[in-house]
Short mmCIF file of C-alpha atoms and ligand atoms in Angstrom, two decimals:
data_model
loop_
_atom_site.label_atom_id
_atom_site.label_comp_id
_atom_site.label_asym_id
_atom_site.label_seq_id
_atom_site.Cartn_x
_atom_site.Cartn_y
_atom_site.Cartn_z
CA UNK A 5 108.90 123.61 84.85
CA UNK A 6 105.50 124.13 84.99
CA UNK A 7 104.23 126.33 88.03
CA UNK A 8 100.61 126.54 89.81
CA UNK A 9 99.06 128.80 91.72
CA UNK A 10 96.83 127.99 94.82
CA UNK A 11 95.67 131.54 95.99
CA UNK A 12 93.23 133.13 98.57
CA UNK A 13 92.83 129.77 100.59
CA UNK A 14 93.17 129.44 103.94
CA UNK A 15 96.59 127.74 104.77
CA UNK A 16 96.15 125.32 107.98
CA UNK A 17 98.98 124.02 109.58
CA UNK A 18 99.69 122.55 113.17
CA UNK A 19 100.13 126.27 115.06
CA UNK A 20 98.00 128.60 112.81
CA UNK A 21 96.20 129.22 109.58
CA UNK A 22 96.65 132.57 107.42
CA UNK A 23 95.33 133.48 104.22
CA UNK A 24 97.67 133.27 101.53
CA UNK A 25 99.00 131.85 97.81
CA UNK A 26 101.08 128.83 97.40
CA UNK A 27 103.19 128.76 94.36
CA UNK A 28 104.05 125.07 93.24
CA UNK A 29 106.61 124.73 90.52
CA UNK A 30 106.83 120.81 89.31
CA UNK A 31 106.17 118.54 92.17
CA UNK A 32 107.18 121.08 95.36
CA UNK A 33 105.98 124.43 97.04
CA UNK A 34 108.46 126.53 95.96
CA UNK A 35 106.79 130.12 97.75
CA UNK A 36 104.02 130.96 100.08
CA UNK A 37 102.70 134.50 99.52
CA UNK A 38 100.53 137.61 100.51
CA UNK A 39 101.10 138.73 96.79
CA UNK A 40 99.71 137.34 93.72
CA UNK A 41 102.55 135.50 91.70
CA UNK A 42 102.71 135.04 88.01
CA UNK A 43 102.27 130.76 87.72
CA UNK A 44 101.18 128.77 84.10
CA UNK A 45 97.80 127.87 86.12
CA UNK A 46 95.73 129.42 88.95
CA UNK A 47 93.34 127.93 90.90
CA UNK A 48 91.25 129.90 93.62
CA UNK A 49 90.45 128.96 96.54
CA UNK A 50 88.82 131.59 98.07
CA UNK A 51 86.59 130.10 100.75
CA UNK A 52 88.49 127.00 101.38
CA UNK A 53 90.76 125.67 103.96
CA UNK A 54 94.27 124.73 102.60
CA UNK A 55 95.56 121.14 104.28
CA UNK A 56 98.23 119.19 103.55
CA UNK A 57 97.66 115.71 102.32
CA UNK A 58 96.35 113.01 104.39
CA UNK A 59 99.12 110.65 105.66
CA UNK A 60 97.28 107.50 106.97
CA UNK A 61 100.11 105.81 108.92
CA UNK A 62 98.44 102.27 109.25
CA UNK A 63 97.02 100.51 106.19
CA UNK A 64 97.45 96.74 105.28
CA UNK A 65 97.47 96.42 101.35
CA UNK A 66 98.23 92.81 100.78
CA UNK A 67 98.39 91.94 104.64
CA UNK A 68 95.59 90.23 106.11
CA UNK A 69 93.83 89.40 103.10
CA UNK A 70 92.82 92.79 102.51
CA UNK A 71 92.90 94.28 98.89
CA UNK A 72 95.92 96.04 97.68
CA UNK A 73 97.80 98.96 95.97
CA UNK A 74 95.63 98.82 92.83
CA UNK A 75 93.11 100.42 95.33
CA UNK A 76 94.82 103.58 96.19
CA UNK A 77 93.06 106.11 94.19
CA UNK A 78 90.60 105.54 97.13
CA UNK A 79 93.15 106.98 99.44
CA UNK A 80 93.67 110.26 96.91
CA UNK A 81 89.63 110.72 96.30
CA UNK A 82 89.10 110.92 100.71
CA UNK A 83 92.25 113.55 100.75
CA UNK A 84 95.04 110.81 101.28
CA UNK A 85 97.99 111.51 99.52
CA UNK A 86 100.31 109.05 101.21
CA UNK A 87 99.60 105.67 103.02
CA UNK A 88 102.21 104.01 105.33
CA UNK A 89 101.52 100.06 104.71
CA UNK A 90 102.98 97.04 106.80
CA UNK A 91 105.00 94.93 104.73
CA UNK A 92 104.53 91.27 105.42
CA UNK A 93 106.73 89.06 105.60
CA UNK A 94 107.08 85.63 103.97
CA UNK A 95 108.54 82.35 105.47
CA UNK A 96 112.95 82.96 105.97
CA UNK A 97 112.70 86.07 104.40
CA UNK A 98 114.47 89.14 106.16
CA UNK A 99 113.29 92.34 106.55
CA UNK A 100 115.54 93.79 103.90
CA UNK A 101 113.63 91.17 101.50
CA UNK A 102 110.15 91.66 102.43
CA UNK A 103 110.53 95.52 102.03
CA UNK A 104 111.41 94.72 98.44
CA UNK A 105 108.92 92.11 97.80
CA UNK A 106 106.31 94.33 98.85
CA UNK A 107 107.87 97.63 96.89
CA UNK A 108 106.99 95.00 93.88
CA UNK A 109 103.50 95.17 94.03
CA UNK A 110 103.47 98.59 94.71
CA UNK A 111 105.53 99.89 92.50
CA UNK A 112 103.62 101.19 89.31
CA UNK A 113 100.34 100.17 90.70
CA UNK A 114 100.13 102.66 93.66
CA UNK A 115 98.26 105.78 93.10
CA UNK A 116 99.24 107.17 95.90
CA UNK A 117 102.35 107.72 97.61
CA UNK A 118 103.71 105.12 99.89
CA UNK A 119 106.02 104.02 102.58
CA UNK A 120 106.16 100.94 104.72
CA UNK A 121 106.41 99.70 107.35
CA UNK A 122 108.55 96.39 108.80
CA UNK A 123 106.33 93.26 110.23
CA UNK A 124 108.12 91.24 112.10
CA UNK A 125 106.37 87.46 110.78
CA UNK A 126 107.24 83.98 111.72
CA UNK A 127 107.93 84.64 115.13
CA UNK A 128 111.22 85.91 114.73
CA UNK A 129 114.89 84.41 114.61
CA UNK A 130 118.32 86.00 115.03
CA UNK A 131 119.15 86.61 111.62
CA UNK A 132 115.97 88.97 111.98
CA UNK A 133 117.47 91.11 114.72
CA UNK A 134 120.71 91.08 112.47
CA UNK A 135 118.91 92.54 109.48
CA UNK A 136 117.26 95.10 111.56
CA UNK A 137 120.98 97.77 111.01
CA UNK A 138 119.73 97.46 107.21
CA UNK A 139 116.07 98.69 107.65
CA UNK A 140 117.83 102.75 107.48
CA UNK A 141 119.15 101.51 103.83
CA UNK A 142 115.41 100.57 102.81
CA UNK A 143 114.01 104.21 103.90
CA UNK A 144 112.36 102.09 106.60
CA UNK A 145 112.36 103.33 110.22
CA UNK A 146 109.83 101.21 112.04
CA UNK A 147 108.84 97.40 112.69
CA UNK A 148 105.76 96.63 113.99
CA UNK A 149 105.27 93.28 116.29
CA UNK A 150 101.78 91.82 117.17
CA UNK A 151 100.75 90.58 120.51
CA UNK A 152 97.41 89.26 119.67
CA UNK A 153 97.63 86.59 116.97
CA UNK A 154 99.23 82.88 118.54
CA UNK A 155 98.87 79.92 116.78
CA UNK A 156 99.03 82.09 113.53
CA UNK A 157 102.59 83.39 111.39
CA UNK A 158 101.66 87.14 112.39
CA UNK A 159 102.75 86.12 116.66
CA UNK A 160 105.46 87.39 118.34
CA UNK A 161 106.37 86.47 121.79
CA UNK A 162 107.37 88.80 124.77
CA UNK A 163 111.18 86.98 124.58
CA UNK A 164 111.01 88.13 120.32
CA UNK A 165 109.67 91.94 120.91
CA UNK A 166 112.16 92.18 123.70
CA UNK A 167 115.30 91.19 121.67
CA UNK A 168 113.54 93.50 118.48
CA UNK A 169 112.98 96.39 121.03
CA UNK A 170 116.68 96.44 121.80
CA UNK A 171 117.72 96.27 118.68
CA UNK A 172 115.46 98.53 116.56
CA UNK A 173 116.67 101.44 119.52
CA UNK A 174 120.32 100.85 118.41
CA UNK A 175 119.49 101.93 114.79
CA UNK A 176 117.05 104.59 115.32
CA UNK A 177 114.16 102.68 114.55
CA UNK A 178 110.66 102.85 116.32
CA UNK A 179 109.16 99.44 117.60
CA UNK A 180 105.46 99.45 117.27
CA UNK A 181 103.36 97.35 118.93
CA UNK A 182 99.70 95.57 118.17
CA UNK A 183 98.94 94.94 122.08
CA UNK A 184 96.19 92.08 122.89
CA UNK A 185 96.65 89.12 125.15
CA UNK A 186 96.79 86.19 122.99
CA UNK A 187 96.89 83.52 125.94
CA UNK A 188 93.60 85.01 127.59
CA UNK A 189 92.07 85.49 123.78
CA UNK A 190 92.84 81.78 123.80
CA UNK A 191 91.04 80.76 126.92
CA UNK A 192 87.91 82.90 125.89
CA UNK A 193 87.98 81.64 122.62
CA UNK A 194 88.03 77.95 123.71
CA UNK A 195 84.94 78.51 125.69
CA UNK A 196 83.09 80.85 123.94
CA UNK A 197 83.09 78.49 120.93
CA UNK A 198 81.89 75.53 122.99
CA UNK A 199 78.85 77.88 123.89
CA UNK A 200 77.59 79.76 120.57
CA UNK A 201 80.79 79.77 117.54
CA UNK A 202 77.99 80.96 115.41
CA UNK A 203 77.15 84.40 117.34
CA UNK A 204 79.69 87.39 115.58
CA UNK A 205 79.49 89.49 118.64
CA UNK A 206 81.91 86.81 120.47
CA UNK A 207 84.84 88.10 118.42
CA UNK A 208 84.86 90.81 121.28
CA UNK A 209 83.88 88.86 124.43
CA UNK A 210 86.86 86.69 123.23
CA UNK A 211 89.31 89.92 123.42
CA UNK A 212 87.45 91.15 126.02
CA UNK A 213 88.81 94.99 127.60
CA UNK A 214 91.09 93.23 129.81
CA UNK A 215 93.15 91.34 127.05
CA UNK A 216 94.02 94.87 125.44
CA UNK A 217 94.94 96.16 128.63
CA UNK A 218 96.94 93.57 129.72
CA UNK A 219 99.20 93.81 127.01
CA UNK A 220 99.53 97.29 126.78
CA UNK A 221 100.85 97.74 130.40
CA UNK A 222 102.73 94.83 129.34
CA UNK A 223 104.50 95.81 126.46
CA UNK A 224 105.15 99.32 127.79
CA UNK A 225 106.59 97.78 130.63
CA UNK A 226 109.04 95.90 128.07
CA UNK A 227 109.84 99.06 126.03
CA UNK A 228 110.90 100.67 129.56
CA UNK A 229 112.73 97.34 130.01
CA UNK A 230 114.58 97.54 127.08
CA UNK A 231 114.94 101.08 127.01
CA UNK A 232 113.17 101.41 123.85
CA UNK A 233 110.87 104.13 122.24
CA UNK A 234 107.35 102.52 121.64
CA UNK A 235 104.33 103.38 119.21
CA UNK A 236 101.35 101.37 120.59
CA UNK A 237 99.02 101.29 117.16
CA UNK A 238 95.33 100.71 117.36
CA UNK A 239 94.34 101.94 121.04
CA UNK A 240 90.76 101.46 121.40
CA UNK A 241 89.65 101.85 124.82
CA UNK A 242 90.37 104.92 127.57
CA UNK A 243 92.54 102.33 129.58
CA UNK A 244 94.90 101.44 127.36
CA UNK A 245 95.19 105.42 126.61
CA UNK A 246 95.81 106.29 130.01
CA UNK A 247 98.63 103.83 130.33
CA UNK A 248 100.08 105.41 127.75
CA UNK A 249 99.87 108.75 128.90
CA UNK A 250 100.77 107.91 132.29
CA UNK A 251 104.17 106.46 131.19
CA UNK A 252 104.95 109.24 129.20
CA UNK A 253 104.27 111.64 131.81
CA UNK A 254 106.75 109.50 133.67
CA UNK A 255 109.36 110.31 131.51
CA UNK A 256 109.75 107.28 129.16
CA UNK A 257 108.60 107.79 125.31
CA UNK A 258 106.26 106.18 124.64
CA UNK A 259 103.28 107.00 122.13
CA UNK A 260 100.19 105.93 120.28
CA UNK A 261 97.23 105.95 117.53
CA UNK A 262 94.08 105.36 117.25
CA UNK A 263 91.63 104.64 114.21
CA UNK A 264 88.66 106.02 112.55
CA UNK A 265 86.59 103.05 113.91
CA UNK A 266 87.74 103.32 117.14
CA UNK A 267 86.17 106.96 117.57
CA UNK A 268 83.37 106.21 115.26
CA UNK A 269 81.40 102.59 115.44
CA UNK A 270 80.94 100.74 119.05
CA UNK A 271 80.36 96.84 119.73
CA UNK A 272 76.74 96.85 118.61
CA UNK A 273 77.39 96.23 115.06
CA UNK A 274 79.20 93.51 116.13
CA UNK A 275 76.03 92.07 116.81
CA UNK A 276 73.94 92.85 113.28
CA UNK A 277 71.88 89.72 112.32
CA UNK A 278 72.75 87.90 108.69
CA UNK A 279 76.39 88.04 109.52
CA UNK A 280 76.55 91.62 108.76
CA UNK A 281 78.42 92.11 112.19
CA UNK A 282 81.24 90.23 110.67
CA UNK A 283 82.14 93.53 108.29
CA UNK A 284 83.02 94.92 111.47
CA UNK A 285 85.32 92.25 112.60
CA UNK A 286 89.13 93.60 113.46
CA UNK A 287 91.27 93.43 116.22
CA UNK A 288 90.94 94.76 119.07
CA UNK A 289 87.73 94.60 118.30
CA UNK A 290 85.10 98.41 118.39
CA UNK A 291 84.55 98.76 121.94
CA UNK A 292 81.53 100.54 123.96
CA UNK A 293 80.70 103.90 123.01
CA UNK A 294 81.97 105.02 126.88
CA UNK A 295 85.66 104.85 125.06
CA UNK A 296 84.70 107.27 122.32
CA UNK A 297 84.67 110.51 124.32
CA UNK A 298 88.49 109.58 126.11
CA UNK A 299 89.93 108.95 122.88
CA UNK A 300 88.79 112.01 120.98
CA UNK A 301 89.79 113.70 124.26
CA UNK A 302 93.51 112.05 124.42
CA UNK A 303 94.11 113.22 120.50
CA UNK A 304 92.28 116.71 121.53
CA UNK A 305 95.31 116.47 124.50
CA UNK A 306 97.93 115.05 122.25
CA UNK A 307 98.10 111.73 124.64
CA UNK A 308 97.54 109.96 121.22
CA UNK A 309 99.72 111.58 118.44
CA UNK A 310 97.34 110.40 115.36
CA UNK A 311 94.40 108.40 114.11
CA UNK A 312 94.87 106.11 110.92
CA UNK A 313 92.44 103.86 109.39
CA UNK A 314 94.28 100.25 109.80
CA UNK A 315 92.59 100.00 106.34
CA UNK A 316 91.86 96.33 105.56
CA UNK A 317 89.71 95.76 103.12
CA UNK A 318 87.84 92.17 102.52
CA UNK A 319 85.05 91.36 100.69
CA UNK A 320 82.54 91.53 103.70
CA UNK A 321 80.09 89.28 101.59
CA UNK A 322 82.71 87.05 100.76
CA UNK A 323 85.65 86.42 102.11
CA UNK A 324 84.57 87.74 105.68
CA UNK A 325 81.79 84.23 104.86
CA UNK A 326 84.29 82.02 103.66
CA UNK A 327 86.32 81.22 106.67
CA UNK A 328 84.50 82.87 109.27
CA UNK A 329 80.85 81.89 108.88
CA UNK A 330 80.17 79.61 111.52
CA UNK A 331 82.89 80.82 113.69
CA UNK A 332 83.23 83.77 115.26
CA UNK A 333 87.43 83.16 115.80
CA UNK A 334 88.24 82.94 112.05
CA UNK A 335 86.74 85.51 110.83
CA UNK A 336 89.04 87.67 109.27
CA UNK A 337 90.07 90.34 110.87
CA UNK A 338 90.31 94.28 109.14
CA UNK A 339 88.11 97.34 108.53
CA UNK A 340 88.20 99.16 105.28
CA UNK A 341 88.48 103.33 105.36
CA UNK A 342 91.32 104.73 103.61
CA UNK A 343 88.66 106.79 101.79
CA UNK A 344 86.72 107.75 104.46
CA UNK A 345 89.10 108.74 107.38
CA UNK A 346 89.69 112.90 106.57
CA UNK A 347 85.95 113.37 105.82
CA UNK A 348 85.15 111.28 108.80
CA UNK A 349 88.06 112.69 111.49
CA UNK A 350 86.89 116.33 110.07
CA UNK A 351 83.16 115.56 110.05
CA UNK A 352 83.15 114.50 113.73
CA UNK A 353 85.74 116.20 115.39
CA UNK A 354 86.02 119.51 113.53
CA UNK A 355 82.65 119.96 113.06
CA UNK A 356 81.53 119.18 116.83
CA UNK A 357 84.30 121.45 118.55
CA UNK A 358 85.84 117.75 119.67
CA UNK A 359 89.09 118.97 117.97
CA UNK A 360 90.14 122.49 115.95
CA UNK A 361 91.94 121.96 112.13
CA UNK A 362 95.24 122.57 113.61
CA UNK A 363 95.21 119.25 115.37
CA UNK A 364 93.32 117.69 112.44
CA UNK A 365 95.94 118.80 110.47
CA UNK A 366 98.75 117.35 113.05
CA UNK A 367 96.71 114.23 113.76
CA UNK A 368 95.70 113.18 109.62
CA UNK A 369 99.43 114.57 108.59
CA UNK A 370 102.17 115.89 110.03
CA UNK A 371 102.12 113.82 112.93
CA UNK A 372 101.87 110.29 110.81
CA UNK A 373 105.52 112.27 108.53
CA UNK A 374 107.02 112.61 111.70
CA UNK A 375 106.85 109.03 112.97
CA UNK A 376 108.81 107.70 110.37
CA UNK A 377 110.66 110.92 109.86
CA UNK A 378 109.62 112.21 106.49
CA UNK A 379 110.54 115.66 106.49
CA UNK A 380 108.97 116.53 103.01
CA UNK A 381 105.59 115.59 104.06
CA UNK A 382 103.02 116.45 106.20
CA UNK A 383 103.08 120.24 106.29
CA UNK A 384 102.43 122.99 103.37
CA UNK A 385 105.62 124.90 103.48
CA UNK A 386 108.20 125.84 101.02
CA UNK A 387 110.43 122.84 99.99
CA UNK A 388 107.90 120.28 101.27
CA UNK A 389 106.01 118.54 98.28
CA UNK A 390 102.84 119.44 97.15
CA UNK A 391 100.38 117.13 98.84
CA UNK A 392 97.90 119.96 98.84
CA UNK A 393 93.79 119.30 99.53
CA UNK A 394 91.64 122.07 98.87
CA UNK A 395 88.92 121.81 101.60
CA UNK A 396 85.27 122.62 101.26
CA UNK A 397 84.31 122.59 104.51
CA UNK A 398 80.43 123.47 103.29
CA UNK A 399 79.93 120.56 101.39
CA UNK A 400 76.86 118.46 102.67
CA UNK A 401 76.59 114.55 102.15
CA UNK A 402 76.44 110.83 103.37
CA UNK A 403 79.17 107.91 103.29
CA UNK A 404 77.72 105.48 100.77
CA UNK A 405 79.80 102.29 99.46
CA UNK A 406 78.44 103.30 96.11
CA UNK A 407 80.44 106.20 95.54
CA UNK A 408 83.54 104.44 97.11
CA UNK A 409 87.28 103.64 94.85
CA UNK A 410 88.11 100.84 98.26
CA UNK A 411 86.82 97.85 95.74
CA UNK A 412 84.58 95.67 98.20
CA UNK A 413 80.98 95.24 99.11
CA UNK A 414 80.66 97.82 102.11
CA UNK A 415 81.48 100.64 103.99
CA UNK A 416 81.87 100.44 107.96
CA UNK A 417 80.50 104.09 107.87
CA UNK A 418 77.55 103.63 105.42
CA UNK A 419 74.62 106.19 105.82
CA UNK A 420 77.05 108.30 108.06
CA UNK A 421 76.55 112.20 107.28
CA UNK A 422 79.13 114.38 106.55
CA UNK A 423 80.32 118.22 106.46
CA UNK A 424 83.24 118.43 104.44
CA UNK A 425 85.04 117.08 101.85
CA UNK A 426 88.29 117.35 99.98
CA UNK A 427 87.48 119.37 97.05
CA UNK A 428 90.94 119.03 95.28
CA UNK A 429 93.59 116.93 96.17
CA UNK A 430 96.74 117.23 94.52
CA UNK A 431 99.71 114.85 94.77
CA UNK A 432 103.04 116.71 94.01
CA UNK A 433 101.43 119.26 91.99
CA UNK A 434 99.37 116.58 89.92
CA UNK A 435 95.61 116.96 90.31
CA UNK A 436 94.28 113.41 91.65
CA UNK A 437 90.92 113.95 92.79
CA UNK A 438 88.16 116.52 92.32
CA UNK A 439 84.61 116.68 94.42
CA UNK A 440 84.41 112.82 95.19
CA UNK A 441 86.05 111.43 91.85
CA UNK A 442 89.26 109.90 90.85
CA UNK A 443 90.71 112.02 88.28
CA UNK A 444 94.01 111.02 87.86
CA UNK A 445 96.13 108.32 86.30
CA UNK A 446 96.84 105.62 88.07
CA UNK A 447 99.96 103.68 89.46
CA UNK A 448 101.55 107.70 89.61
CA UNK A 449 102.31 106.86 93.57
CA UNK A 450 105.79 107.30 94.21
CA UNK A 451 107.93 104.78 97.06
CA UNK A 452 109.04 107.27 100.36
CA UNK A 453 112.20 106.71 101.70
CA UNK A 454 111.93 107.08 105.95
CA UNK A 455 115.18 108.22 108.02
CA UNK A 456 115.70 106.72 110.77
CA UNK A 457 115.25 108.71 114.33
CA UNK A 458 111.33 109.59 113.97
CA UNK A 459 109.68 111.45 116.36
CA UNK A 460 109.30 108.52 119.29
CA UNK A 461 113.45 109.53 119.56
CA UNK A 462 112.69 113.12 120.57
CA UNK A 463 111.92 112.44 124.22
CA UNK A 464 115.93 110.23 123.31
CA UNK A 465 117.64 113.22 122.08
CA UNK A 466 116.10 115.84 124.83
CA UNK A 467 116.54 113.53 127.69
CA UNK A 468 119.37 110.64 127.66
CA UNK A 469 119.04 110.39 131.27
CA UNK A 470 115.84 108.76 130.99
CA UNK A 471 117.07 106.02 129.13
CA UNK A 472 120.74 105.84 129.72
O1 URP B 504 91.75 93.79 112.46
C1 URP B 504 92.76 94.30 112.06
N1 URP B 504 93.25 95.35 112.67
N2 URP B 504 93.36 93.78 111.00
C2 URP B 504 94.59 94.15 110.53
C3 URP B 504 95.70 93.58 111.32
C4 URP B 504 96.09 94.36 112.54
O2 URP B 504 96.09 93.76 113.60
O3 URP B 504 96.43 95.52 112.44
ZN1 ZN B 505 96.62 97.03 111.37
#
C-alpha cells in the first residue's frame, strides 16, 4: 500500500499540539512520530499547523431547495472533509427509506465524505416512531424535528417530538431540534404582511427573539419531559444559549450548535435594498450583533459544543426571486458556506484570541464525530482516517464568490478578509484540495456509517440518576 509522509507540522488536537510526522499508509494514519519514517511520498510541513478535517455537522444538500452533493468539492477546497446532511423525507416514506433515497444521490456524486442525518417530514405517524429501532442499521444516530415551519411538510408538533424524543432515547439516538415558535411566527407574519410584504427585513420581525426563545425553553423542557438527550441546532441569540447552559448545569444533557452566520453577519443585511437582503434569508433569522460576543463566548466555554454552516445553497438571484419577491414569508430560507466555515471560524476566532486551535479543532471536528459517534473521524491519531488539512495560518486574502466550488450567485461573506487557509486537504490519504483549488476527482466521497450512543448519551452513561 502506498504510504505518505506528513512531517515537521504542527499536530493540533483538542488538548495540545506537538511537532511531529504522520505516516499514512492507504487511507489511515498508521504512526505519529518524532523520527523521520521511510514513506513512497513526503510532504513538509514545516511551518504549518496540522488539523484534522473539517466535519460540518449541519448541511442541507437537496433539502430546502438548496443545491446538492455534486457541490461538495466546495466542502474539500474550505478544509471540509466530511459533511453531515439531513435527509428529507418524502410523503409515507420511513426513515429507513429516506436514508436510502438520499444515499442515492449521494452516492458517486459526493466528493466528500458524508453521513446523514434523519428528518422527521410530514408531521409524523406511528409507523415513524416504529422505524426509529432501524435508524442503528442505517449508520444513522440522530433525527432532527423542526419547530418553526407550520403550514409546510417540514412541521412537527410538540405531541410528534414528544413521542420521537422517547423513542429515539430507547435506541441510542440523539433528537435534535430546530426551535422557533411557529404559532407566534404566524401571528407576526399575518400582520406584518398586511403592513409592508415587500420589505426583506420582516423575515426577522416575523421570528422575532422571542419566538426562538420560546421554543427553546420549550423543547428543552420536553427533552427533560421525556427524559431524552437533546441537540438544539442553529442557536443564534445569547438567550437561547443560556437556556441551554443553564439546563445542563442542572444536570440534564442537553447540548447545542451554532453557525458561521450566526457569529459572523447581523440583521442589517437583512435590510440591503434590490432584494439583496433576501441572500441572507434563513431561519432563525441573523440576529443583532449584541449576540455575537455570547456565542463566541459559549463555544470559547464549551456551552455550545460546535458551529456548522447549515449550508443551503439557492440561487440568491434566482430562486431566492422566484417565490419570495414580493413577500418577505416565502422567501426561501438557507445560507450557503460549506466552503467558507474553517477559514471563517479560524479567521475570526483564532486570529482575534476569541478562541485557541484546540477548540477550533474540537468545535470544526471532533466535536461534530462525536455527535453521531464516528470514532474514525475527527482527530489525527493512529487508526483514525486521514482527513488531514495542512494549515497556513500566514496566508492573506478576501472571501469572494468568484473563487467559490458552492455553484450559486453569492457568498454571505463576500469582501470578508481572511488569515488562513487550508493549504492541503487530504481525504483518506487522497490529496483533494491545494491553496484554494479543487484538485481532486470527484464523486470519491465515501457514505459514514454512525453508531448509535453519540456524545449527548455521555451525561446517560455517567449519571442514570438524572434520567432514571
Ligand atoms: O434557513 C435555514 N436554516 N434553512 C435550512 C433549514 C433549517 O431550518 O435548518
Ligand atoms: Zn439547517
Amino acid at each position: 500500500m502506498a504510504t505518505l509522509l506528513i512531517k515537521n507540522g504542527t499536530i493540533v488536537d483538542i488538548d495540545h499540539e506537538y511537532q511531529g510526522n504522520i505516516l499514512i499508509e492507504g487511507e489511515k494514519i498508521v504512526a505519529i512520530t518524532q523520527t523521520e519514517l521511510p514513506a513512497d511520498q513526503v510532504i513538509d510541513a514545516k511551518g504549518k499547523y496540522i488539523l484534522p478535517g473539517g466535519i460540518d455537522e449541519h448541511t442541507h444538500l437537496g433539502s430546502f431547495g438548496g443545491l446538492g452533493f455534486e457541490t461538495t468539492h466546495a466542502a474539500l477546497v474550505g478544509g471540509t472533509t466530511t459533511v453531515i446532511d439531513f435527509a428529507p423525507m418524502h410523503e409515507g416514506e420511513t426513515f429507513s427509506e429516506a436514508i436510502e433515497a438520499h444515499d442515492q444521490t449521494a452516492a458517486g456524486i459526493a466528493s466528500c465524505d458524508y453521513a446523514f442525518h434523519s428528518m422527521v417530514m410530514g408531521g409524523g405517524h406511528q409507523g415513524l416512531f416504529n422505524d426509529v429501532k432501524n435508524l442503528p442499521k442505517h449508520g444513522v444516530s440522530t433525527i432532527k424535528l423542526l419547530m418553526g415551519y407550520k403550514g409546510s411538510e417540514y412541521y412537527s408538533n410538540d405531541e410528534t417530538i414528544m413521542h420521537c424524543m422517547r423513542e429515539a432515547r430507547k435506541y441510542g439516538i440523539t433528537t435534535m431540534l430546530h426551535c422557533e415558535n411557529s404559532d407566534m411566527i404566524s401571528y407576526l407574519t399575518e400582520i406584518l404582511e398586511k403592513e409592508h410584504p415587500e420589505q426583506t427585513i420582516d423575515h426577522y420581525y416575523s421570528r422575532l427573539p422571542i419566538t426562538e426563545v420560546e421554543a427553546t425553553h420549550r423543547g428543552i423542557d420536553m427533552a427533560i419531559l421525556t427524559r431524552a438527550p437533546l441537540f438544539i441546532v442553529h442557536v443564534t441569540l445569547k438567550d437561547s444559549m443560556l437556556a441551554i447552559r443553564d439546563a445542563y448545569n442542572r444536570g440534564y444533557p442537553i447540548y447545542g450548535e451554532t453557525c458561521t452566520h450566526y457569529l459572523l453577519l447581523d440583521k442589517s443585511y437583512l435590510g440591503l435594498p434590490n432584494f439583496e437582503g433576501a441572500k441572507y434569508v434563513c431561519a432563525p433569522p441573523i440576529r443583532d450583533k449584541a449576540n455575537q460576543e455570547p456565542l463566541w463566548e459559549a463555544l470559547r466555554k464549551g456551552w455550545l459544543t460546535s458551529a456548522s454552516s447549515d449550508h443551503c445553497a439557492l440561487i440568491g438571484g434566482f430562486e431566492k426571486k422566484k417565490t419570495g419577491y414580493g413577500d418577505f414569508a416565502k422567501i426561501p430560507n438557507g445560507v450557503p458556506g460549506m466552503q467558507e466555515r474553517m477559514m471563517m471560524l479560524w479567521t475570526y476566532g483564532v486570529e482575534t484570541g476569541r478562541i485557541s486551535r484546540q477548540k477550533f479543532v474540537e468545535i470544526t471536528a471532533t466535536n461534530p464525530a462525536k455527535l453521531i459517534n464516528l470514532p474514525h473521524k475527527g482527530r489525527i491519531a493512529v487508526g483514525c482516517d486521514a482527513d488531514i488539512v495542512i494549515w497556513d495560518d500566514q496566508y492573506e486574502g478576501e472571501i469572494s464568490n468568484r473563487e467559490s466550488y458552492q455553484g450559486i450567485d453569492y457568498s454571505a461573506f463576500e469582501g470578508f478578509k481572511v488569515k488562513g487557509r487550508p493549504d492541503q486537504v487530504f481525504l483518506r490519504g487522497v490529496l483533494m484540495a491545494e491553496k484554494g483549488q479543487f484538485v481532486g476527482d470527484k464523486g470519491q466521497g465515501r457514505r459514514q456509517y454512525a453508531k448509535p450512543y453519540g456524545r449527548c448519551f455521555d451525561y446517560l452513561k455517567h449519571s442514570p440518576e438524572v434520567l432514571g
